[in-house]
CSV table of C-alpha atoms and ligand atoms in Angstrom, one decimal:
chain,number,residue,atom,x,y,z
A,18,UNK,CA,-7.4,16.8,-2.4
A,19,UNK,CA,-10.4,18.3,-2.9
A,20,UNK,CA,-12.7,16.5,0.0
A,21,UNK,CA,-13.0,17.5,4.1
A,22,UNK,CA,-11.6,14.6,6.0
A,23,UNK,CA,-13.4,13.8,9.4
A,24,UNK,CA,-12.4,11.6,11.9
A,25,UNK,CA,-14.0,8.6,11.4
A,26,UNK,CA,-16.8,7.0,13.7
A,27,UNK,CA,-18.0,3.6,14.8
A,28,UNK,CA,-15.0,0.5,15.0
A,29,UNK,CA,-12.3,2.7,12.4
A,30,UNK,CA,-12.2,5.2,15.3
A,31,UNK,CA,-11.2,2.4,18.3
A,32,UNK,CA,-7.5,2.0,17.2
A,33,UNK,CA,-5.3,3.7,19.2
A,34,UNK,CA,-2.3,3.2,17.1
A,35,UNK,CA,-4.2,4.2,13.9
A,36,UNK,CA,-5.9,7.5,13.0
A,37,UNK,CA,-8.3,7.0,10.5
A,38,UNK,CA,-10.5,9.9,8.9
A,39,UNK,CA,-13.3,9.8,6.1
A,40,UNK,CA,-13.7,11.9,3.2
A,41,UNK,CA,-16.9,11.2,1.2
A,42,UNK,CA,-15.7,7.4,0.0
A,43,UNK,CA,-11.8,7.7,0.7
A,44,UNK,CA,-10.7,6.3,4.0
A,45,UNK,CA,-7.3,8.0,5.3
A,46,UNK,CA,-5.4,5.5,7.3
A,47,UNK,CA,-2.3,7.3,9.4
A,48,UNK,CA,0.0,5.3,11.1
A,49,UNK,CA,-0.3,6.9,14.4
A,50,UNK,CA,3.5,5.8,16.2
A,51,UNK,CA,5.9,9.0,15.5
A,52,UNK,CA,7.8,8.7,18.7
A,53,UNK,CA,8.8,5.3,17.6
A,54,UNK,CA,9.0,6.0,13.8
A,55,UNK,CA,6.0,4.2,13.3
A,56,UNK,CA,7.8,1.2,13.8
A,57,UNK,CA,5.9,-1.8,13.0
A,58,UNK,CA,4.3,-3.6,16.7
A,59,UNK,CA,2.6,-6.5,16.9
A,60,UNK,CA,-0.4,-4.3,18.5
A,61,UNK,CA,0.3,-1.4,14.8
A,62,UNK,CA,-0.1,-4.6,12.8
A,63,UNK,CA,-3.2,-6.0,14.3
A,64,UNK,CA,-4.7,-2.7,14.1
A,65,UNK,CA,-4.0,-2.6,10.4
A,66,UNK,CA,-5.5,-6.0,9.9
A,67,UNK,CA,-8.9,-5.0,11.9
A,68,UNK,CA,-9.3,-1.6,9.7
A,69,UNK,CA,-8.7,-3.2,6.3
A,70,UNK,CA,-11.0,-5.9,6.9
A,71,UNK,CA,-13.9,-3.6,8.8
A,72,UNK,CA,-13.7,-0.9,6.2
A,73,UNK,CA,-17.0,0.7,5.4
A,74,UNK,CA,-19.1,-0.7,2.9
A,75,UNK,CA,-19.5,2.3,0.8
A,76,UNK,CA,-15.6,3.3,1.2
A,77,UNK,CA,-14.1,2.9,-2.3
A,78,UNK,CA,-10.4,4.1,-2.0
A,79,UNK,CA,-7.7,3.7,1.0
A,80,UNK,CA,-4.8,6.6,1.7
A,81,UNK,CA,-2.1,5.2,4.0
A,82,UNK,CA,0.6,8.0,5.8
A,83,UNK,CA,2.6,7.8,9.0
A,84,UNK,CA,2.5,10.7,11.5
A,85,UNK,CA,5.8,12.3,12.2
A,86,UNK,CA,9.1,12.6,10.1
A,87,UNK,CA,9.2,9.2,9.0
A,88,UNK,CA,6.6,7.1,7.1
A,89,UNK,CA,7.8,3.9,8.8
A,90,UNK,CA,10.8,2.3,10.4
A,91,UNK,CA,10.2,-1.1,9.9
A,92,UNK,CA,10.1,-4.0,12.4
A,93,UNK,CA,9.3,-3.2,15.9
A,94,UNK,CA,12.8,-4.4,16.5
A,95,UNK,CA,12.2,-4.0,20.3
A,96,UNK,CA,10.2,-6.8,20.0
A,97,UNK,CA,12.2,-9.5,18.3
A,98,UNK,CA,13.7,-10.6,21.4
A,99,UNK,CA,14.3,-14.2,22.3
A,100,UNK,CA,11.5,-15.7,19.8
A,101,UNK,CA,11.3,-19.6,19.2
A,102,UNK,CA,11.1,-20.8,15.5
A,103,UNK,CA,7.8,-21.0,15.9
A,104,UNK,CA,6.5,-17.9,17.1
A,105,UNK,CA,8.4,-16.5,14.4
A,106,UNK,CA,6.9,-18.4,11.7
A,107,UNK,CA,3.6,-17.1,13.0
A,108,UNK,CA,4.7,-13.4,13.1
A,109,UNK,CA,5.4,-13.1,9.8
A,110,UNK,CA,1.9,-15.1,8.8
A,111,UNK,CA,0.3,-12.4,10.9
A,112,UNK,CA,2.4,-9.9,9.1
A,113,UNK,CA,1.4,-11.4,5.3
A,114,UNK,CA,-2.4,-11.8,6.4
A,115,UNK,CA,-2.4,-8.1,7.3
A,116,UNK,CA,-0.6,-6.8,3.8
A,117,UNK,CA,-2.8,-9.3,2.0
A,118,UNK,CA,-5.5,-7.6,3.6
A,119,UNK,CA,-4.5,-4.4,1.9
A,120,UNK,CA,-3.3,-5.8,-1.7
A,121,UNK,CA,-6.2,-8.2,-1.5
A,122,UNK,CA,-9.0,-6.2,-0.5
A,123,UNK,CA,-12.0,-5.0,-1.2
A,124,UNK,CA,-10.2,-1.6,-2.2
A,125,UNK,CA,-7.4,-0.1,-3.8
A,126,UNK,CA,-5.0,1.8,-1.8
A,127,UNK,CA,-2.6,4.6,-2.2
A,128,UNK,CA,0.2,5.0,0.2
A,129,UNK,CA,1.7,8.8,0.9
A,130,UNK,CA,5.7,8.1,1.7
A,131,UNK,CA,8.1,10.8,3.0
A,132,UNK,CA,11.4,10.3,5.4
A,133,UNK,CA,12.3,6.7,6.3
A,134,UNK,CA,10.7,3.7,4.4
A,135,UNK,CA,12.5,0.8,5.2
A,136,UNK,CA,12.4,-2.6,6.0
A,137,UNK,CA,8.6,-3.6,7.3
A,138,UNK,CA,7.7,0.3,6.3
A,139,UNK,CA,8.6,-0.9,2.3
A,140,UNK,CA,6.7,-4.1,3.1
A,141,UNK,CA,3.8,-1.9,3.9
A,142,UNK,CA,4.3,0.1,0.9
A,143,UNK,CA,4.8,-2.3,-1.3
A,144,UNK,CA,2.0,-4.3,-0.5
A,145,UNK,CA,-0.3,-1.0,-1.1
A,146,UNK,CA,-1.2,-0.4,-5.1
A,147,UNK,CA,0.2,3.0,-6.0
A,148,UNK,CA,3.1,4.7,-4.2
A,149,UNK,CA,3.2,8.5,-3.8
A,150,UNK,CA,6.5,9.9,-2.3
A,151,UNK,CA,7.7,13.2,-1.4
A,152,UNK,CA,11.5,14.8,-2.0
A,153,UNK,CA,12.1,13.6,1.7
A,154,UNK,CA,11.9,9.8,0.8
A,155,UNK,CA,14.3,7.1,1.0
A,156,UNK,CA,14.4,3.3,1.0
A,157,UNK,CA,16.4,0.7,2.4
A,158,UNK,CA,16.6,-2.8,3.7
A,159,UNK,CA,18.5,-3.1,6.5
A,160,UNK,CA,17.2,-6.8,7.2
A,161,UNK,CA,20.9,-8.0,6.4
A,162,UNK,CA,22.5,-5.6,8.7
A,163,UNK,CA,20.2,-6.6,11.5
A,164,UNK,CA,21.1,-10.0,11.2
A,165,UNK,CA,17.0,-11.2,10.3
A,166,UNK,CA,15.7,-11.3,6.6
A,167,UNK,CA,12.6,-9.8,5.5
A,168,UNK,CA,9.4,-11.4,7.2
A,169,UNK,CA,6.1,-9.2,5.8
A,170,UNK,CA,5.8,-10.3,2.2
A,171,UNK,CA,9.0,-8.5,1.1
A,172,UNK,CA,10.6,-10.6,-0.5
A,173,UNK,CA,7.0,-12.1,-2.6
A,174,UNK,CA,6.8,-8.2,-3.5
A,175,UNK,CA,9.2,-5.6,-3.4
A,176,UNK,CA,11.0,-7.9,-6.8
A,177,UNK,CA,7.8,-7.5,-8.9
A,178,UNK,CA,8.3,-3.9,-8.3
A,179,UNK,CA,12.3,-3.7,-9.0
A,180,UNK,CA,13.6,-6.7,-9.8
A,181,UNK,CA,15.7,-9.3,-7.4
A,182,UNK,CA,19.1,-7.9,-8.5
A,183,UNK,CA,18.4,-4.7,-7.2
A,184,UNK,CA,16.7,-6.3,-3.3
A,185,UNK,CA,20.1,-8.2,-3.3
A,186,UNK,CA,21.6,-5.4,-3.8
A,187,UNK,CA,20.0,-3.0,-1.1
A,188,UNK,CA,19.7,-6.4,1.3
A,189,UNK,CA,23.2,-7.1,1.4
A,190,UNK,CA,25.2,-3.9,1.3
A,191,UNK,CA,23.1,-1.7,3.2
A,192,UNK,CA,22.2,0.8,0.0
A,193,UNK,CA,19.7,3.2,0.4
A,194,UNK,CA,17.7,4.8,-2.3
A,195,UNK,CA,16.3,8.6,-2.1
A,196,UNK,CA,13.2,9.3,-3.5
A,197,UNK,CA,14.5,10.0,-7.6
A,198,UNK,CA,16.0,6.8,-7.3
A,199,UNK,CA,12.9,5.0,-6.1
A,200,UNK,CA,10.5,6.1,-8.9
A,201,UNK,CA,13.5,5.3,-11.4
A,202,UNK,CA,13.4,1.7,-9.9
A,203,UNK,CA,9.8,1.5,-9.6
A,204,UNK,CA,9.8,1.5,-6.5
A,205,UNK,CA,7.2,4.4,-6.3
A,206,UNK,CA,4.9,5.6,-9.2
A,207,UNK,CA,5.2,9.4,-8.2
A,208,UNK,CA,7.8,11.9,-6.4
A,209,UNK,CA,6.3,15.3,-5.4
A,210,UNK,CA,8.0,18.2,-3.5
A,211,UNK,CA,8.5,17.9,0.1
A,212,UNK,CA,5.3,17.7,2.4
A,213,UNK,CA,2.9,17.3,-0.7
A,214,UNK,CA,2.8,13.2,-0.5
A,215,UNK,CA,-0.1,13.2,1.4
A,216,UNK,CA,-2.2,16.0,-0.6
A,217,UNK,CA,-1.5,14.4,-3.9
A,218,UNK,CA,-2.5,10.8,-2.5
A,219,UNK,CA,-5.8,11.6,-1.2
A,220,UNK,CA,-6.6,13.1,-4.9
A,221,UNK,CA,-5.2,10.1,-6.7
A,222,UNK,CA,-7.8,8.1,-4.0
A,223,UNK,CA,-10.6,10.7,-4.6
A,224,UNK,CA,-10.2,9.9,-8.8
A,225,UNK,CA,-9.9,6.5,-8.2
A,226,UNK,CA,-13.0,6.5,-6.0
A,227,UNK,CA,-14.9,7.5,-8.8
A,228,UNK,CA,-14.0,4.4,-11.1
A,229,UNK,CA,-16.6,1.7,-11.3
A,230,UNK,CA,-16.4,-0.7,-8.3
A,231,UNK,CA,-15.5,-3.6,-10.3
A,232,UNK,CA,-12.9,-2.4,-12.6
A,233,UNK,CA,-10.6,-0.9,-10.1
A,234,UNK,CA,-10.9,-4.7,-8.0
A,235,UNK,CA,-10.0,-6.5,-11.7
A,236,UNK,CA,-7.4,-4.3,-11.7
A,237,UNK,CA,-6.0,-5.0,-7.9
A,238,UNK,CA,-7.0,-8.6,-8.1
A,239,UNK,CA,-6.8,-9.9,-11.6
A,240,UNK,CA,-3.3,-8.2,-12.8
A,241,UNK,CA,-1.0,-9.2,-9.9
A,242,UNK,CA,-2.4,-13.2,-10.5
A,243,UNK,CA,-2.1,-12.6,-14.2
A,244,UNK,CA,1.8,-11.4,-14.2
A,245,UNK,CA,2.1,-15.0,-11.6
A,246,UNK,CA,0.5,-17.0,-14.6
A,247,UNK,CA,1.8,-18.4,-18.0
A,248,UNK,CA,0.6,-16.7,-20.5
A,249,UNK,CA,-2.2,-19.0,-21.8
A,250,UNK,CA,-3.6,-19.1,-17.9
A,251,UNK,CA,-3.2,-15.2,-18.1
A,252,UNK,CA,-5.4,-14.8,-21.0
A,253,UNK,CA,-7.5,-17.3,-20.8
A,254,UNK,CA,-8.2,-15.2,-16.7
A,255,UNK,CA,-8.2,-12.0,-18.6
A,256,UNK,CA,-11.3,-13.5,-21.1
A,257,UNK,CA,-13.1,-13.9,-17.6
A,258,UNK,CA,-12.2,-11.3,-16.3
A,259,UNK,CA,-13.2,-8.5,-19.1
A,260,UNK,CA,-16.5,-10.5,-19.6
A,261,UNK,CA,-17.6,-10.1,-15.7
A,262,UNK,CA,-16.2,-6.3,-16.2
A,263,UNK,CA,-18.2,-5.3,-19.0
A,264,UNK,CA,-21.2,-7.7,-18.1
A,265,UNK,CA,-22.2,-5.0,-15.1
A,266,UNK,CA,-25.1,-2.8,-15.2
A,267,UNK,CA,-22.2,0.3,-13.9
A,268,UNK,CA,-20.0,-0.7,-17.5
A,269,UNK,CA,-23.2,-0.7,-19.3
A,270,UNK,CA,-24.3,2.9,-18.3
A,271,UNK,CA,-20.4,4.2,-17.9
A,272,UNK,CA,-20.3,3.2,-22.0
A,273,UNK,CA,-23.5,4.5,-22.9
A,274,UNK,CA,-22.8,7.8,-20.9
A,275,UNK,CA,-19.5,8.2,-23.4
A,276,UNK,CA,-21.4,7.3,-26.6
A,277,UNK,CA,-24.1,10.3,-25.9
A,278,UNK,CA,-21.2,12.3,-25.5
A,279,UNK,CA,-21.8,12.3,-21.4
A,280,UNK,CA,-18.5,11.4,-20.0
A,281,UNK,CA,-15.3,12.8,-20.4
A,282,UNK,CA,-12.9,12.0,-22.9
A,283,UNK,CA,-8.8,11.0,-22.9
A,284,UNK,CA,-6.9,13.8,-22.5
A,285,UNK,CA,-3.2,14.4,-22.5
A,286,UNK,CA,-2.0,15.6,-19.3
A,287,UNK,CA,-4.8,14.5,-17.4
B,29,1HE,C1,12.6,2.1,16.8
B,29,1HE,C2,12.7,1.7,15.4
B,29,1HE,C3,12.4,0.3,15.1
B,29,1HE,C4,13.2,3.7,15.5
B,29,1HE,N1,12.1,-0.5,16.1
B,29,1HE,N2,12.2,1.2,17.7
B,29,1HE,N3,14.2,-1.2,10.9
B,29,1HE,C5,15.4,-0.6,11.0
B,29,1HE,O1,16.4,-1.2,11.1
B,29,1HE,C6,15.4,0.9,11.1
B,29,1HE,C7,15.8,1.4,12.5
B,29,1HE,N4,15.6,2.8,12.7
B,29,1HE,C8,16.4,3.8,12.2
B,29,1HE,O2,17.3,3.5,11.4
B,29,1HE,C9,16.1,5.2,12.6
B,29,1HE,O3,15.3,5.1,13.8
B,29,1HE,C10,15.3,6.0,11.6
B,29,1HE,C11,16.2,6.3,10.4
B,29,1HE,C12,14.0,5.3,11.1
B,29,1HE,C13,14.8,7.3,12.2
B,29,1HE,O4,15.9,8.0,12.7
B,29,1HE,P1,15.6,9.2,13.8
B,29,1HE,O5,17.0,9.8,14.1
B,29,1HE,O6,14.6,10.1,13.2
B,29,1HE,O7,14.9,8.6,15.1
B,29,1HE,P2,15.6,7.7,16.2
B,29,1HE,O8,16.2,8.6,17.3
B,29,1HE,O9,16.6,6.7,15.7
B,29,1HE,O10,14.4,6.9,16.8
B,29,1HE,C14,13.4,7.5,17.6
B,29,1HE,C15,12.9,6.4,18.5
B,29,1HE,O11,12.2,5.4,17.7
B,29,1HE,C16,14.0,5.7,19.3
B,29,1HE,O12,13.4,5.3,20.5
B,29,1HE,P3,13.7,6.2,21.9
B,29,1HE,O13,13.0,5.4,22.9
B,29,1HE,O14,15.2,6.1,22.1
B,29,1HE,O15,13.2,7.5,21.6
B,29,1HE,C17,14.3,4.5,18.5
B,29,1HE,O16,14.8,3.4,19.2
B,29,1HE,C18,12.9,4.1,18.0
B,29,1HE,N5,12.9,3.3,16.8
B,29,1HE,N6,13.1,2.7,14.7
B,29,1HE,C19,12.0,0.0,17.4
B,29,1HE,N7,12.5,-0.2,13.9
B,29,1HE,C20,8.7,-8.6,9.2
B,29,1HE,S1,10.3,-8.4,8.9
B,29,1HE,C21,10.7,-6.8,8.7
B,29,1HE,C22,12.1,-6.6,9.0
B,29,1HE,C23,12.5,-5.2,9.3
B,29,1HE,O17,11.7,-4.3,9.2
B,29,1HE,S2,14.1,-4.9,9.6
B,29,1HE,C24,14.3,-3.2,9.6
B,29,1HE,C25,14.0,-2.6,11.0
């Protein structure tokens, strides 16, 4: 992290179960519950929704945490209390459209995991594009022991991250991964010692913030639908997709910049 984070102003600032702060064009989204775990509320969900959708226009990067010892508990299951089949149905629509407001965004977003994530809290994660966890991490579905099934886009994610053998497998015996086992499953993309989630987040954010516009949403928007299409859809979208990429004004100046010898190079380790 190399920017000073401020609390943000104007709507961001209204949510009372959100803390959001601004450094230069990274927004840091905390889930602002701890005495609950950050378990997932109607009210916590909402609030998501509004912020991703009323996100500054010159924000280019998202960094999601929770406050407290967990990143999230999952369903508010306080809640779930004597729902008709209907009202259910709409609860998890409200759940996808605000995790499709993340993964569909205007921006990418980098989640900072440490403690519990499970159930709605790996819903949240998974719907985020790169997954930072700390030592303290661990995973698990406990959907099957509660007697519900997954209800935020779990079960339309979480697979394209680690395959359906191994949800069945944490669904319906209760196992529960720690933090090596998640980045061996794929479930995160990097483990970093205890309490250093959040630091190394915000500097993945602050990097990606300084990627042309339009190439980091190809990359959130075009390779999720691609990996859905066959393969003659998928190239045929990439063709249309690479031509609107390099077609901007930014591509043309980021690939001039690196033919004068401007811009940096590829470097191992980097
Ligand atoms: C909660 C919730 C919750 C904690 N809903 N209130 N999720 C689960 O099945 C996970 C349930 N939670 C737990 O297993 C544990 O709470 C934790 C492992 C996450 C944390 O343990 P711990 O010892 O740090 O905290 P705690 O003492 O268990 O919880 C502190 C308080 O948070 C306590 O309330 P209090 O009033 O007694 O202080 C807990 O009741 C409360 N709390 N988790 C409501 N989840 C769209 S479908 C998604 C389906 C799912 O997500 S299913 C999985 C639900």
């Amino acid at each position: 992290m190399t920017l000073a984070y401020t609390p943000a102003t104007g709507p961001l600032a209204a949510f009372e179960l959100l803390q959001v702060s601004v450094g230069g064009a990274v927004v840091h989204v905390r889930l602002n519950r701890p005495a609950k775990r950050n378990a997932l509320s109607d009210p916590l969900i909402q609030q998501l929704h509004a912020c991703f959708v009323q996100l500054p226009d010159d924000c280019r990067a998202v960094v999601v945490s929770g406050e407290g010892q967990h990143f999230c508990a999952g369903l508010d299951l306080s809640e779930l209390v004597a729902r008709d089949i209907h009202s259910a149905m709409l609860h998890s629509r409200m759940w996808h459209a605000a995790f499709d407001a993340i993964q569909f965004g205007r921006v990418p977003v980098v989640v900072a995991l440490h403690g519990a994530v499970v159930g709605g809290g790996l819903e949240l994660a998974a719907s985020a594009h790169i997954r930072v966890a700390d030592r303290s991490a661990y995973y698990g579905l406990p959907e099957g022991q509660r007697g519900i099934f997954v209800g935020g886009g779990g079960s339309a994610r979480i697979p394209r991250l680690m395959g359906v053998a191994r949800m069945t497998d944490l669904m319906m015996t209760g196992r529960v991964y720690d933090a090596e086992e998640g980045l061996a499953v794929g479930l995160s993309q990097y483990v970093v010692e205890e309490g250093q989630a959040l630091p190394k987040a915000l500097a993945l954010a602050e990097r990606i913030a300084q990627n042309a516009p339009m190439s980091n949403f190809a990359v959130m928007h075009a390779l999720p639908r691609i990996a859905d299409q066959s393969q003659s859809e998928g190239l045929f979208t990439e063709s249309l997709m690479a031509a609107v990429a390099e077609s901007t004004p930014e591509a043309q100046d980021r690939l001039r910049a690196f033919l004068d010898g401007r811009a940096g190079k590829v470097v191992k380790g980097g």
